Amino acid sequence: MSNRSKKRGSERGQALLDQTSVSIIITNYNYSRFLRRCIDSALAQDHPHTEVIVVDDASSDGSPDIIRSYGDRIRACLRPANGGHAAAFNTGFAASAGDIVFFLDADDYLYPTAVSEVVNAWDASTAQFQFRLHLVDQREKVMDIFPPPEQPFDTGDVTPKLFHRGRYQTTVTSGLAFARSALEAVMPMPEGKFRQGADGYLATVAPLHGQVQATDDCLGAYRMHGSNHSLFAEKLAERARWRVQHDFRRLEALSAEAAATGSQLQPGIALRDPTHLEERLASLCIEETRHPVRNDSRLRLATAGATASLAMNYSIRRRAVEAIWFLAVGVLPRQLATSVLSWKLVASSRPAFLSLLSKTVRRAMG
């Protein structure tokens, strides 16, 4: 093929990519202090044919006025009553038209090339695309990368991992994009069961309808602040219970979607997931009387967690450290085990020497 023919082919390919329509759906509830930064980042995307939809879930902090100030530059969906995360996702998707759909939490933001980089890497078989985010504070100072670089994304056909342990290495709402065809197969999502954690539902069931792609580039920012639902660090037991129950709801949705596609989950799926097991241990250790799973024991969960950790796709050193951590929580006296749990799950609770040690170990295991 001549250089001229190659150039024409490349130009035609780029023209097709430029014609790909994209929807960015921003979901907001009482985040007026962050909302303009988020909307402006969506409007600043350098990819043509990008629509911005802003769903406000009945905020009481002035957010609707901010949204109205953008006029017809965005599509505003102002819900009359608060319905939660899933309801906002459903509302935004119903109003969208893009071939590729981003969901963006209103306290986060995207970099200007985020959409174009995803579109340029997109494949016809893709159901979900995931990318890393800079972890920033309220002043947008970069503190870290999420997920950490030493945790490799899972890509391709992730259904074997989903069916084996109910989870694969993915990310949060603002680091995900989905094929419209995949979303049409799994939405609207159950609003009562996913008032929070709607991204968990989508990332669990969408991969049953195509491949997962990823880039290690940071295409946006994930803002950490005191009111993040995913944090509430001062209520560790409450957080752990919520995450355990959320996992069970995800697995219920996964089971139903798998059955609809002619597949079946393996028994004992949750006991092969280290992330689930560490939260389950935290719930049992810290507030046993309110733990949602009967007949759990620390030793049983810790043994399952150690075994599951050794099967992960991390470095052998990281797997070994994770396994030792699980066993320590399983056999130490409850008060000490609770401290060890909190040191891992909430970085701010660690003594200074442990924080330094954690950073050293992380670099060594990267």
PDB file of C-alpha atoms in Angstrom, residues 17-25 45 47-53 96-102 110 114-116 118-119 122 177-178 180:
ATOM      1  CA  LEU A  17     -13.742   8.219  15.429  1.00  0.00           C
ATOM      2  CA  ASP A  18     -14.639  11.906  15.323  1.00  0.00           C
ATOM      3  CA  GLN A  19     -18.218  10.934  14.465  1.00  0.00           C
ATOM      4  CA  THR A  20     -18.560   8.761  17.585  1.00  0.00           C
ATOM      5  CA  SER A  21     -21.081  10.418  19.860  1.00  0.00           C
ATOM      6  CA  VAL A  22     -20.380  10.590  23.585  1.00  0.00           C
ATOM      7  CA  SER A  23     -22.563  11.402  26.572  1.00  0.00           C
ATOM      8  CA  ILE A  24     -21.105  12.600  29.877  1.00  0.00           C
ATOM      9  CA  ILE A  25     -23.711  12.155  32.604  1.00  0.00           C
ATOM     10  CA  GLN A  45     -13.545  18.013  26.240  1.00  0.00           C
ATOM     11  CA  HIS A  47     -13.785  15.459  21.287  1.00  0.00           C
ATOM     12  CA  PRO A  48     -16.589  16.665  18.996  1.00  0.00           C
ATOM     13  CA  HIS A  49     -20.120  15.308  19.407  1.00  0.00           C
ATOM     14  CA  THR A  50     -19.926  15.257  23.227  1.00  0.00           C
ATOM     15  CA  GLU A  51     -23.133  16.062  25.096  1.00  0.00           C
ATOM     16  CA  VAL A  52     -23.188  16.945  28.783  1.00  0.00           C
ATOM     17  CA  ILE A  53     -26.164  15.890  30.894  1.00  0.00           C
ATOM     18  CA  SER A  96     -28.695  10.565  26.740  1.00  0.00           C
ATOM     19  CA  ALA A  97     -27.967   9.568  23.144  1.00  0.00           C
ATOM     20  CA  GLY A  98     -24.210   8.868  23.026  1.00  0.00           C
ATOM     21  CA  ASP A  99     -22.611   5.726  21.594  1.00  0.00           C
ATOM     22  CA  ILE A 100     -20.234   5.848  24.592  1.00  0.00           C
ATOM     23  CA  VAL A 101     -21.446   6.943  28.019  1.00  0.00           C
ATOM     24  CA  PHE A 102     -19.369   8.358  30.880  1.00  0.00           C
ATOM     25  CA  LEU A 110     -12.116  15.020  33.772  1.00  0.00           C
ATOM     26  CA  ALA A 114     -10.250  12.174  28.547  1.00  0.00           C
ATOM     27  CA  VAL A 115     -13.050  11.495  26.068  1.00  0.00           C
ATOM     28  CA  SER A 116     -10.843  11.612  22.968  1.00  0.00           C
ATOM     29  CA  VAL A 118     -11.065   6.726  25.351  1.00  0.00           C
ATOM     30  CA  VAL A 119     -12.668   7.054  21.906  1.00  0.00           C
ATOM     31  CA  TRP A 122     -12.254   2.041  21.765  1.00  0.00           C
ATOM     32  CA  ALA A 177     -17.070   4.577  30.331  1.00  0.00           C
ATOM     33  CA  PHE A 178     -19.604   2.179  28.829  1.00  0.00           C
ATOM     34  CA  ARG A 180     -24.490   2.231  24.978  1.00  0.00           C
TER      35      ARG A 180
END
